[in-house]
Structure formats: C-alpha cells, structure tokens
Short mmCIF file of C-alpha atoms in Angstrom, two decimals:
data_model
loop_
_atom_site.label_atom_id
_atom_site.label_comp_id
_atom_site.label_asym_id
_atom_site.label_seq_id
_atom_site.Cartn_x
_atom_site.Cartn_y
_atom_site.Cartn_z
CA UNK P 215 0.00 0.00 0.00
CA UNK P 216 1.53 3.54 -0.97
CA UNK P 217 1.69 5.66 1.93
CA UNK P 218 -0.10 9.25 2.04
CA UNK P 219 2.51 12.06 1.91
CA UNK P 220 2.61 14.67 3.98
CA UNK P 221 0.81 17.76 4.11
CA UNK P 222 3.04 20.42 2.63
CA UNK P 223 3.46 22.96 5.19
CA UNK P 224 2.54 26.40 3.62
CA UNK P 225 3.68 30.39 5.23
CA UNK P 226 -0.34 29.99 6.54
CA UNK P 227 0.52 27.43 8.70
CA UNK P 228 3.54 29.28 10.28
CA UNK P 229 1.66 32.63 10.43
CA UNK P 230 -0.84 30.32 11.87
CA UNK P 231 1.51 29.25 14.85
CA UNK P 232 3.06 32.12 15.49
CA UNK P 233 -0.16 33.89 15.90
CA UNK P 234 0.64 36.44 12.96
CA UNK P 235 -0.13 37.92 9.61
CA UNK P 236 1.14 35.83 6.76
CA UNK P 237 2.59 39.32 6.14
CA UNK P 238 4.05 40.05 9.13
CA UNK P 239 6.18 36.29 8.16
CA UNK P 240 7.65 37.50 4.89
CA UNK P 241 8.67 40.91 6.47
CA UNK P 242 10.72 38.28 8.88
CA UNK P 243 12.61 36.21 6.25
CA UNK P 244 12.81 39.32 4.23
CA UNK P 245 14.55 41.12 6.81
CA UNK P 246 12.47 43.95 6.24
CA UNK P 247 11.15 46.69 8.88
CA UNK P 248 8.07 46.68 10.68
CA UNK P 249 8.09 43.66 12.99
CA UNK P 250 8.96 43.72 17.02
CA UNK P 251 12.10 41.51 18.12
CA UNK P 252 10.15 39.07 19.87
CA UNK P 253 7.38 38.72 17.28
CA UNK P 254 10.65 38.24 14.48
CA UNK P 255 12.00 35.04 17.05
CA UNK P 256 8.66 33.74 17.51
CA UNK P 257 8.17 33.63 14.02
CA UNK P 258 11.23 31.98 13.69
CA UNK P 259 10.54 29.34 15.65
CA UNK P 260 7.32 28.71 14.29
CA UNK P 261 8.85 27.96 11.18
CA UNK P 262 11.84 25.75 12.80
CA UNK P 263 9.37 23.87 14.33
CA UNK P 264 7.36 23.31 11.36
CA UNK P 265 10.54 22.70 9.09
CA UNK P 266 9.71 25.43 6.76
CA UNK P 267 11.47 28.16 4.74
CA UNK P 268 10.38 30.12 2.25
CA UNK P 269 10.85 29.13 -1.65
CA UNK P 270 13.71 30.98 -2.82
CA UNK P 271 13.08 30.73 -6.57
CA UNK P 272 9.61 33.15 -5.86
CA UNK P 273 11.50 35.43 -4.46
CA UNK P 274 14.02 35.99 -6.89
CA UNK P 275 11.88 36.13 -9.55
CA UNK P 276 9.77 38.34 -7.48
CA UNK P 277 12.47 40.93 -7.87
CA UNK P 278 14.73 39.95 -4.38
CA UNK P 279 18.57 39.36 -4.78
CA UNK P 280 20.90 36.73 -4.06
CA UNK P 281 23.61 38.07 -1.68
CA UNK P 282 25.70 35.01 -1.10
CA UNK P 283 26.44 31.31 -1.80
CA UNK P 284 27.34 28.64 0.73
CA UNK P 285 30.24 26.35 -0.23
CA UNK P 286 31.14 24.08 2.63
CA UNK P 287 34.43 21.82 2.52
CA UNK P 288 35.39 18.80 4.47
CA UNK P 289 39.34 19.37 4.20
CA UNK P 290 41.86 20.34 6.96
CA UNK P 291 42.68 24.47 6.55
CA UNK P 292 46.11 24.14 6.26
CA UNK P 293 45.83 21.42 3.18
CA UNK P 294 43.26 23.57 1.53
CA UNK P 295 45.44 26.68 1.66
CA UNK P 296 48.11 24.61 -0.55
CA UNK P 297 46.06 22.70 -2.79
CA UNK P 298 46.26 24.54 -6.15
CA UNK P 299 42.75 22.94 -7.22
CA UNK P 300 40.00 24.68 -4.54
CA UNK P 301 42.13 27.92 -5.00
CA UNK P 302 41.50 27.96 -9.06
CA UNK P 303 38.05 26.59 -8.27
CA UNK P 304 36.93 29.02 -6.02
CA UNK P 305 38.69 31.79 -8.24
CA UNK P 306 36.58 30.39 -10.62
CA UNK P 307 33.23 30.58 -8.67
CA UNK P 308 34.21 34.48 -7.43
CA UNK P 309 34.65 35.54 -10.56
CA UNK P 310 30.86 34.82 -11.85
CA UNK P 311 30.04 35.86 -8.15
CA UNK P 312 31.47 39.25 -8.69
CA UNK P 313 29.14 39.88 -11.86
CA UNK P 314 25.87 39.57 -9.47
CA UNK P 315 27.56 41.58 -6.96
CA UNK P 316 26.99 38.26 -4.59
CA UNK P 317 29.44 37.17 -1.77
CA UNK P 318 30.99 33.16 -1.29
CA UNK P 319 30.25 31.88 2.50
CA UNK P 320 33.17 29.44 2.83
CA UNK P 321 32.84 27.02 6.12
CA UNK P 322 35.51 24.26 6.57
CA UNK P 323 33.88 21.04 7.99
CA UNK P 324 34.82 17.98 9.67
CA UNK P 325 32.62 15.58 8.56
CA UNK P 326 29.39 15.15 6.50
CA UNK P 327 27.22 15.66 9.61
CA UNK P 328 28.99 18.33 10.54
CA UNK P 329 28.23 19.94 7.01
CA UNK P 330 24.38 18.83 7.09
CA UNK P 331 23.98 20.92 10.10
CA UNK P 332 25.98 23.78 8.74
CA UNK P 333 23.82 24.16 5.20
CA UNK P 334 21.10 23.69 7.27
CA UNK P 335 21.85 26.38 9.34
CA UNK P 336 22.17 28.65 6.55
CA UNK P 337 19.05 27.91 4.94
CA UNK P 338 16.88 28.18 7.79
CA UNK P 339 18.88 31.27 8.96
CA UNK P 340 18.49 32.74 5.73
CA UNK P 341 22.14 33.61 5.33
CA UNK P 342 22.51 32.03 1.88
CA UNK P 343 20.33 31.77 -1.46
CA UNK P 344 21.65 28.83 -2.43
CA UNK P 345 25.18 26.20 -2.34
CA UNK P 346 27.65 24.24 -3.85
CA UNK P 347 28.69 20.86 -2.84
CA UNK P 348 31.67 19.40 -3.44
CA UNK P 349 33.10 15.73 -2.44
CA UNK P 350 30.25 13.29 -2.65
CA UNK P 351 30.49 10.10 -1.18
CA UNK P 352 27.94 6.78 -2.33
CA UNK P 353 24.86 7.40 -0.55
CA UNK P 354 25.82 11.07 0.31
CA UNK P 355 23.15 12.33 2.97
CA UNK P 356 23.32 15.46 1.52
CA UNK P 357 20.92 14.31 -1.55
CA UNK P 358 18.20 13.52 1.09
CA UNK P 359 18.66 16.98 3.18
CA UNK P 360 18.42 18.95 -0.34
CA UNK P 361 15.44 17.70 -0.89
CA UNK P 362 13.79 18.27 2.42
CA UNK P 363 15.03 21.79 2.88
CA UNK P 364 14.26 22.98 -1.31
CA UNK P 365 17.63 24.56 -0.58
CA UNK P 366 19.02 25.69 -4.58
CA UNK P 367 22.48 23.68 -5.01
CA UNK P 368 24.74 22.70 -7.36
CA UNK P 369 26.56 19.44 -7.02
CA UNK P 370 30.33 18.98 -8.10
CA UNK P 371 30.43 15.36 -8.97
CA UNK P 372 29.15 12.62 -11.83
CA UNK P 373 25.48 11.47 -11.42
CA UNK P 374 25.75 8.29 -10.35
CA UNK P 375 26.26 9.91 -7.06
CA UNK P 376 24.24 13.21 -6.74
CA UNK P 377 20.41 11.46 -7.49
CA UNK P 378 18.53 14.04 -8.96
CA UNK P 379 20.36 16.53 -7.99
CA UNK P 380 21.60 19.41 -10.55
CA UNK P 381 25.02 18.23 -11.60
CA UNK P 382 27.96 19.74 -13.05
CA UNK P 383 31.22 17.67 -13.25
CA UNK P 384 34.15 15.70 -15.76
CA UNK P 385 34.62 12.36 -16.78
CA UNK P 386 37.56 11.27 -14.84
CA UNK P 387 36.89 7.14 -16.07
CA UNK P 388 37.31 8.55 -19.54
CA UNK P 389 40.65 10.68 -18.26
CA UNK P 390 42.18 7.90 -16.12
CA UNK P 391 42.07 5.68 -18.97
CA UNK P 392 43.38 7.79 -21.55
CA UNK P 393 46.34 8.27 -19.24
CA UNK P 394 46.95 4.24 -18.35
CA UNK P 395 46.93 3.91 -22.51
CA UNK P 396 49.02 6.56 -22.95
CA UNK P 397 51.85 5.15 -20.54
CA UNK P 398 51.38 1.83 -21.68
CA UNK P 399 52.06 3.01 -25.58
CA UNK P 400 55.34 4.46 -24.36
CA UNK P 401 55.78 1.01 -23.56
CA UNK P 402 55.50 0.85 -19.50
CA UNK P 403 53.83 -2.59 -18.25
CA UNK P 404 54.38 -2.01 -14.52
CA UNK P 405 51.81 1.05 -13.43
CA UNK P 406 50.79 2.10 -10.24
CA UNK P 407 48.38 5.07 -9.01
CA UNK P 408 49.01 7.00 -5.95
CA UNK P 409 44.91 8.32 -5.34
CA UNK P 410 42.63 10.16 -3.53
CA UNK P 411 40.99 9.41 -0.40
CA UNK P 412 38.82 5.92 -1.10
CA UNK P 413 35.93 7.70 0.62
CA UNK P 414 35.08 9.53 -1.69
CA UNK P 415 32.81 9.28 -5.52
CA UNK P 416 35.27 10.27 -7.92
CA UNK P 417 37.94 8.62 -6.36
CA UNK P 418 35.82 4.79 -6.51
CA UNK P 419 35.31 5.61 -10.13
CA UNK P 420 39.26 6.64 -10.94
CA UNK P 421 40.06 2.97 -9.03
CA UNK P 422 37.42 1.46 -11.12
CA UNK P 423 38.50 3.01 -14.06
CA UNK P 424 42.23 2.02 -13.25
CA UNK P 425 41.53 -1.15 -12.58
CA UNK P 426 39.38 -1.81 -16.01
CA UNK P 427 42.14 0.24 -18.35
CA UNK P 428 44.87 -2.24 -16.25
CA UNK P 429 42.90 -5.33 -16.94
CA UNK P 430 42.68 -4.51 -20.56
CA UNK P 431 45.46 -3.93 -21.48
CA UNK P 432 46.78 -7.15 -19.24
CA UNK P 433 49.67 -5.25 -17.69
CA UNK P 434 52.49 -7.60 -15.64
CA UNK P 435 51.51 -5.20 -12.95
CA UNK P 436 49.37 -2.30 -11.72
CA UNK P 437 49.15 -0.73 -8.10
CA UNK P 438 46.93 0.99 -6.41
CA UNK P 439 47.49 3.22 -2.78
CA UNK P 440 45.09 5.54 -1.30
CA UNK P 441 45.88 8.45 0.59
CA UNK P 442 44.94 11.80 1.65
CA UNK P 443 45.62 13.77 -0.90
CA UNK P 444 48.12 16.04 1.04
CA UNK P 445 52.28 15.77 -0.24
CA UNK P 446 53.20 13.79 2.78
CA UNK P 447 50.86 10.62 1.62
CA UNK P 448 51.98 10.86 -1.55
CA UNK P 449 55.32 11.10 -0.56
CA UNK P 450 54.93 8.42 1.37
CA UNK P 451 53.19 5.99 -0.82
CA UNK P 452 55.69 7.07 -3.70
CA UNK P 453 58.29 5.85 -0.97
CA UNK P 454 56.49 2.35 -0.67
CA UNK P 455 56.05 1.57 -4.24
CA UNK P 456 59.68 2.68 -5.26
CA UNK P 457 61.06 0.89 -2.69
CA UNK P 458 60.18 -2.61 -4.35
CA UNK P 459 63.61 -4.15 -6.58
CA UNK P 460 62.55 -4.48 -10.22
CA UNK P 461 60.82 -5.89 -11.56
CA UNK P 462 58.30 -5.45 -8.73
CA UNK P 463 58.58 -1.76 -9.16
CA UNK P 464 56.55 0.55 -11.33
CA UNK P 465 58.29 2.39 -13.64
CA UNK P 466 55.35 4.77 -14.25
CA UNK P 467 52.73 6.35 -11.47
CA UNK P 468 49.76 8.20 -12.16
CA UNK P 469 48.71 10.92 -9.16
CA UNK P 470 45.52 11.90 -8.45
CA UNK P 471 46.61 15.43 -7.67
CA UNK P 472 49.88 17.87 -8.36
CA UNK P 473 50.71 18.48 -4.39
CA UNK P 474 51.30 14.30 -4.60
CA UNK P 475 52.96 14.14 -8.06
CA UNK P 476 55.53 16.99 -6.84
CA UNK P 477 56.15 15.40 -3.70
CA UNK P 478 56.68 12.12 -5.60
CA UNK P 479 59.16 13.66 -7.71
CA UNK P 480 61.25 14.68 -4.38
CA UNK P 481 61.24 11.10 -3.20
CA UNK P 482 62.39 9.74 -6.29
CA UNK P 483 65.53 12.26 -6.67
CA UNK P 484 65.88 11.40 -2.76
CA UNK P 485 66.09 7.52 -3.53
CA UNK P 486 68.42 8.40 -6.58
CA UNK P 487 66.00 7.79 -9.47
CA UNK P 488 65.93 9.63 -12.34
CA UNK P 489 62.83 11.04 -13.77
CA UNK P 490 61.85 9.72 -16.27
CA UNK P 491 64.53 7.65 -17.51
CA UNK P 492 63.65 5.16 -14.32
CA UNK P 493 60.39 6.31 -13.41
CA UNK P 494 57.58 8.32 -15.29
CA UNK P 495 55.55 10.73 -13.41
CA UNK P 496 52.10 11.97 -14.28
CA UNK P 497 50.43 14.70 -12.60
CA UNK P 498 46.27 15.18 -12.04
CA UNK P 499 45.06 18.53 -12.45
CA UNK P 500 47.78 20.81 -14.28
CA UNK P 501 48.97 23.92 -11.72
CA UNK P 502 51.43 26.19 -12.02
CA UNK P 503 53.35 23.56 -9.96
CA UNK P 504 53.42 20.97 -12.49
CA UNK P 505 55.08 23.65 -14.83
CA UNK P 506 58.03 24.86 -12.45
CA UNK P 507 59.72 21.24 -11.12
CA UNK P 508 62.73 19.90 -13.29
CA UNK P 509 61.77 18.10 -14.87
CA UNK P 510 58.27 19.87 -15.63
CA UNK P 511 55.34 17.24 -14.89
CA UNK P 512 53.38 15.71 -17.33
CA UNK P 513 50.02 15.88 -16.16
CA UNK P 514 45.98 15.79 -17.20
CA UNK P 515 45.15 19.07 -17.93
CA UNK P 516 41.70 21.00 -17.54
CA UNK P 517 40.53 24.56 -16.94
CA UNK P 518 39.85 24.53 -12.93
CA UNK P 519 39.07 28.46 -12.95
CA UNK P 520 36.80 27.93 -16.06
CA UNK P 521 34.87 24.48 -14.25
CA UNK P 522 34.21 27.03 -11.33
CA UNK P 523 32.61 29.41 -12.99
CA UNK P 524 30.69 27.12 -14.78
CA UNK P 525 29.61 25.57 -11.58
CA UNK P 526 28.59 29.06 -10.55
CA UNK P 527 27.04 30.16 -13.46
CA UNK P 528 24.49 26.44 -13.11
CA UNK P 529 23.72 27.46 -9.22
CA UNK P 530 22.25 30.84 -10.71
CA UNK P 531 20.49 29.09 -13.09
CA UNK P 532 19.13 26.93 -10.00
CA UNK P 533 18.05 29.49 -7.81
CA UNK P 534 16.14 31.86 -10.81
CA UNK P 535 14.81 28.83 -12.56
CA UNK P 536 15.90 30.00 -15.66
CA UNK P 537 18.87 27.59 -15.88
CA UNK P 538 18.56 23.50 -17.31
CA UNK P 539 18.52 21.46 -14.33
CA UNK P 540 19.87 17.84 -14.72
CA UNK P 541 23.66 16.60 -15.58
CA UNK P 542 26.09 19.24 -16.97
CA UNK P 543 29.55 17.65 -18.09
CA UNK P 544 32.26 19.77 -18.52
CA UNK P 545 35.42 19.06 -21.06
CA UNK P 546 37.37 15.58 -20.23
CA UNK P 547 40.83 16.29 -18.54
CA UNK P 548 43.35 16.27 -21.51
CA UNK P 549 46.98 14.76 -21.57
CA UNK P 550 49.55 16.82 -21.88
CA UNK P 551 53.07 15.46 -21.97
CA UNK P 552 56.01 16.78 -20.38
CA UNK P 553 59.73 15.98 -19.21
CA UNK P 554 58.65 13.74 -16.65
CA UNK P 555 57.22 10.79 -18.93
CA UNK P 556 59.07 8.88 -21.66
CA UNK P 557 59.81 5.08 -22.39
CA UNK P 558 61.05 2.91 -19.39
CA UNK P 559 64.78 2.03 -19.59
CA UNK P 560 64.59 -1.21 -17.76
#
C-alpha cells in the first residue's frame, strides 16, 4: 500500500503558529522593517518547528537578490590553503560571483554531519540563497537533506552519485584511462596510481577506471594506494612503491593530484631515481606547480578556474529557474606530456 505524503506545510501554517499575519512572516525572512524583536523570534521558531522556509526561486523572480552562496568543505585548513585545485576553483566561482555583486560563505567542515547541520543552518537562517557541494560520497546524505530543505544547489560530482540533484562535473573514467593507454604506448607494463581518499565518488570511479584500463590492457603489474591527498601521503606511498627491486617496481605512477605528483618527484631524486629515464611521473590537475619542477610534470590538464565558474554560473540558473537542471559535463581532462614521462629504460 503507498503511503499518504505529507501535508506540505505552507507560510499559513507558520503565520498560523506564530499567531501572525502571513505578512508580518515575509517581512521576517525578508529582513524587512516593521516587525517587534520578539514577534521576528517567535516567528522563527514557528517555522523551525514546522521545518519550513520560504521558496527561494519566488523570491528571486519576485524581484529579491541573491547576496551570497554557501560552499562548505570537508578538508583540513592548512591542506586547503596549498592545494592549487580549490584555489582555481573558487577563483573560478568568485569571478561569476562578482558579476551579481553576490558574496561566497566558505565554512571548513569535519565531517558530512557536521556539514548537514551547517547548510542547514544557513538555509533556515536565511544567510545564503543557495550552495555548492563538493566531495560526494555513495549514498551522500546530503541528496536527502536537499530535498527536504528545497535549498538551490549545485553538485560537483558525476550522477551516479548526486540522485537528482543538478550536476555539473568531468569524466575522470574517460581521463584515467586515456592516461593508463598513454603510458602503456610508451611502452610501460608495470603502473601504479598514488589516489585520492577511497571515501570519496570520484575517487571509486578513478580505481574502477584504473583497474578496467589495467585489466585490458593485461599489464604484468598495476598498483593501487590511497591516501589523503596532502604531499606527505603521496610522498609516502611514492616511498612504498619505489622501494620494491625491479621488476616489482613501477616504472610509471599516475597521481591523483599535483601536491602528490611533486612530492613524488622529491622522493624519487631522494632515492636516486631519475625522472623519467627510471620512473615516469604523471600529474592530475595541471597547476602552475606541475610547470616549475625539473623536470616539468606531465600531467591531465583541464581549466579549474573555467569548471568554477561554470559551476557558478548552473547554481544561478538553480536558484532563478531559468537555468537547465539535470547533468552538466564539462570538457574531459586532456593529456599533456612533459619531461617527466618517456619510455622505461629497464
């Protein structure tokens, strides 16, 4: 037997609680003039209590403005600060920002229920028209609280993990496999992968993807380490898999970020292997780093600043209704070759 939804609760039935005006409510979340203190909490609470907030999307089309954009991230501050990625990406989302005169509301979390709480705090509190997410995990709560709230997102990630939510993101099975085939036609058979933390979406579908390209092309040997992302971890899985005698050592590793792929290059000079004539490095996500080690870093390149903006440019689409909702991919990741790859010697 299908069960009966809910009633939808409507501003009358907060007005009704409170013991107001359905007016004197939309002077409340509108911030505007007119109302006591005490009648503003009560208000407030009414609607807490009934789990209700007002529908955004009205509003702005009703002439209101968006004044900022939530984008909460579960990394630790100091490994955000040097990750070249969120600082093109956010560049990226301020610069489309800018153009609607509309501020970014950046919160570091520790966890997804940490991060539940905080959007939800924002949308209730009225402190944001709308939010990005970033780093979705199989199952991600965060689908579910959407949902509830009606709070306008975006969601960074493929669709196989966002439901229905509005998705923009790149096809990283399609880029990890073009860069396995591209080491293997320089002739490597021994390949290992230095990746992301297994928590998370896009790092289950780069292991899939790694796993398949490996398979394929039956390689005599393919590795696979997880890690943090942060240039410790990757130094230190770099360590692990170099330290094998050949030929149980890769002679090419793929990184699923630059911070790892430059610290991986520093172990290798450290253990007195040359790059690339013993081991070929390739770099995810193509930063200014990639372009100033010796030798410069081969890596899979896309536009960072550009996939921001693009993400930003899809939330305001969100919010006014005037954007396509659904699954927006952006341009593969695209090889480009540098000093650091080149046939194996051994």
């Amino acid at each position: 037997m299908t069960a009966t939804p809910a009633p939808r609760v409507t501003i009358k039935d907060v007005a009704a609680l409170a013991g107001v005006s359905k007016g004197a409510v939309s002077l409340a979340f509108n911030h505007k003039p007119g109302l006591s203190e005490a009648t503003r909490d009560r208000i407030f609470r009414a609607a807490r209590e009934l789990g209700w907030a007002p529908n955004l999307t009205a509003r702005t089309l009703a002439g209101s403005r968006v004044d900022v954009v939530g984008l909460a991230v579960c990394r630790p501050a100091r490994m955000l600060g040097l990750e070249p990625w969120y600082m093109d990406f956010v560049s990226g989302v301020e610069s489309v920002l800018a153009e609607h005169s509309c501020s970014l509301l950046l919160r570091l979390v520790r966890n997804l229920d940490e991060e539940t709480g905080v959007q939800e705090a924002w949308w209730r509190g009225r402190q944001i028209g709308g939010s990005i997410l970033v780093d979705f995990r199989a199952g991600d709560p965060r689908v579910g609280l959407v949902e509830r709230l009606g709070l306008p997102v975006v969601a960074v990630g493929h669709p196989s993990l966002t439901g229905g939510l509005t998705s923009v993101w790149t096809d990283d099975a399609t880029a990890v496999t073009e860069a396995v085939r591209y080491l293997a036609a320089l002739g490597h058979r021994r390949i290992a992968r230095v990746g992301g933390a297994a928590a998370l979406g896009h790092t289950a579908i780069r292991t899939a993807a790694f796993d398949e390209a490996a398979g394929a092309l039956a390689l005599a040997g393919a590795w696979q380490v997880a890690t943090d992302f942060s240039g410790d971890a990757g130094a230190r899985a770099t360590r692990s898999l170099l330290t094998a005698a050949p030929p149980d050592r890769p002679t090419a590793i793929v990184y699923d970020n630059d911070i790892m792929a430059v610290a991986g290059l520093s172990v290798a000079a450290e253990m007195g292997l040359r790059v690339p004539d013993d081991v070929s490095l390739l770099a995810w996500d193509d930063s200014q780093l990639c372009r100033l080690t010796h030798p410069t870093l081969s890596a899979m390149s896309h536009d960072v600043h550009g996939f921001g903006a693009e993400v930003a440019r899809t939330l305001f689409g969100v919010i006014t209704g005037e954007g396509t909702a659904g699954s927006h991919p952006v341009p593969t990741p695209v090889l480009t070759p540098r000093g650091s790859t080149a046939p194996p010697k051994v």
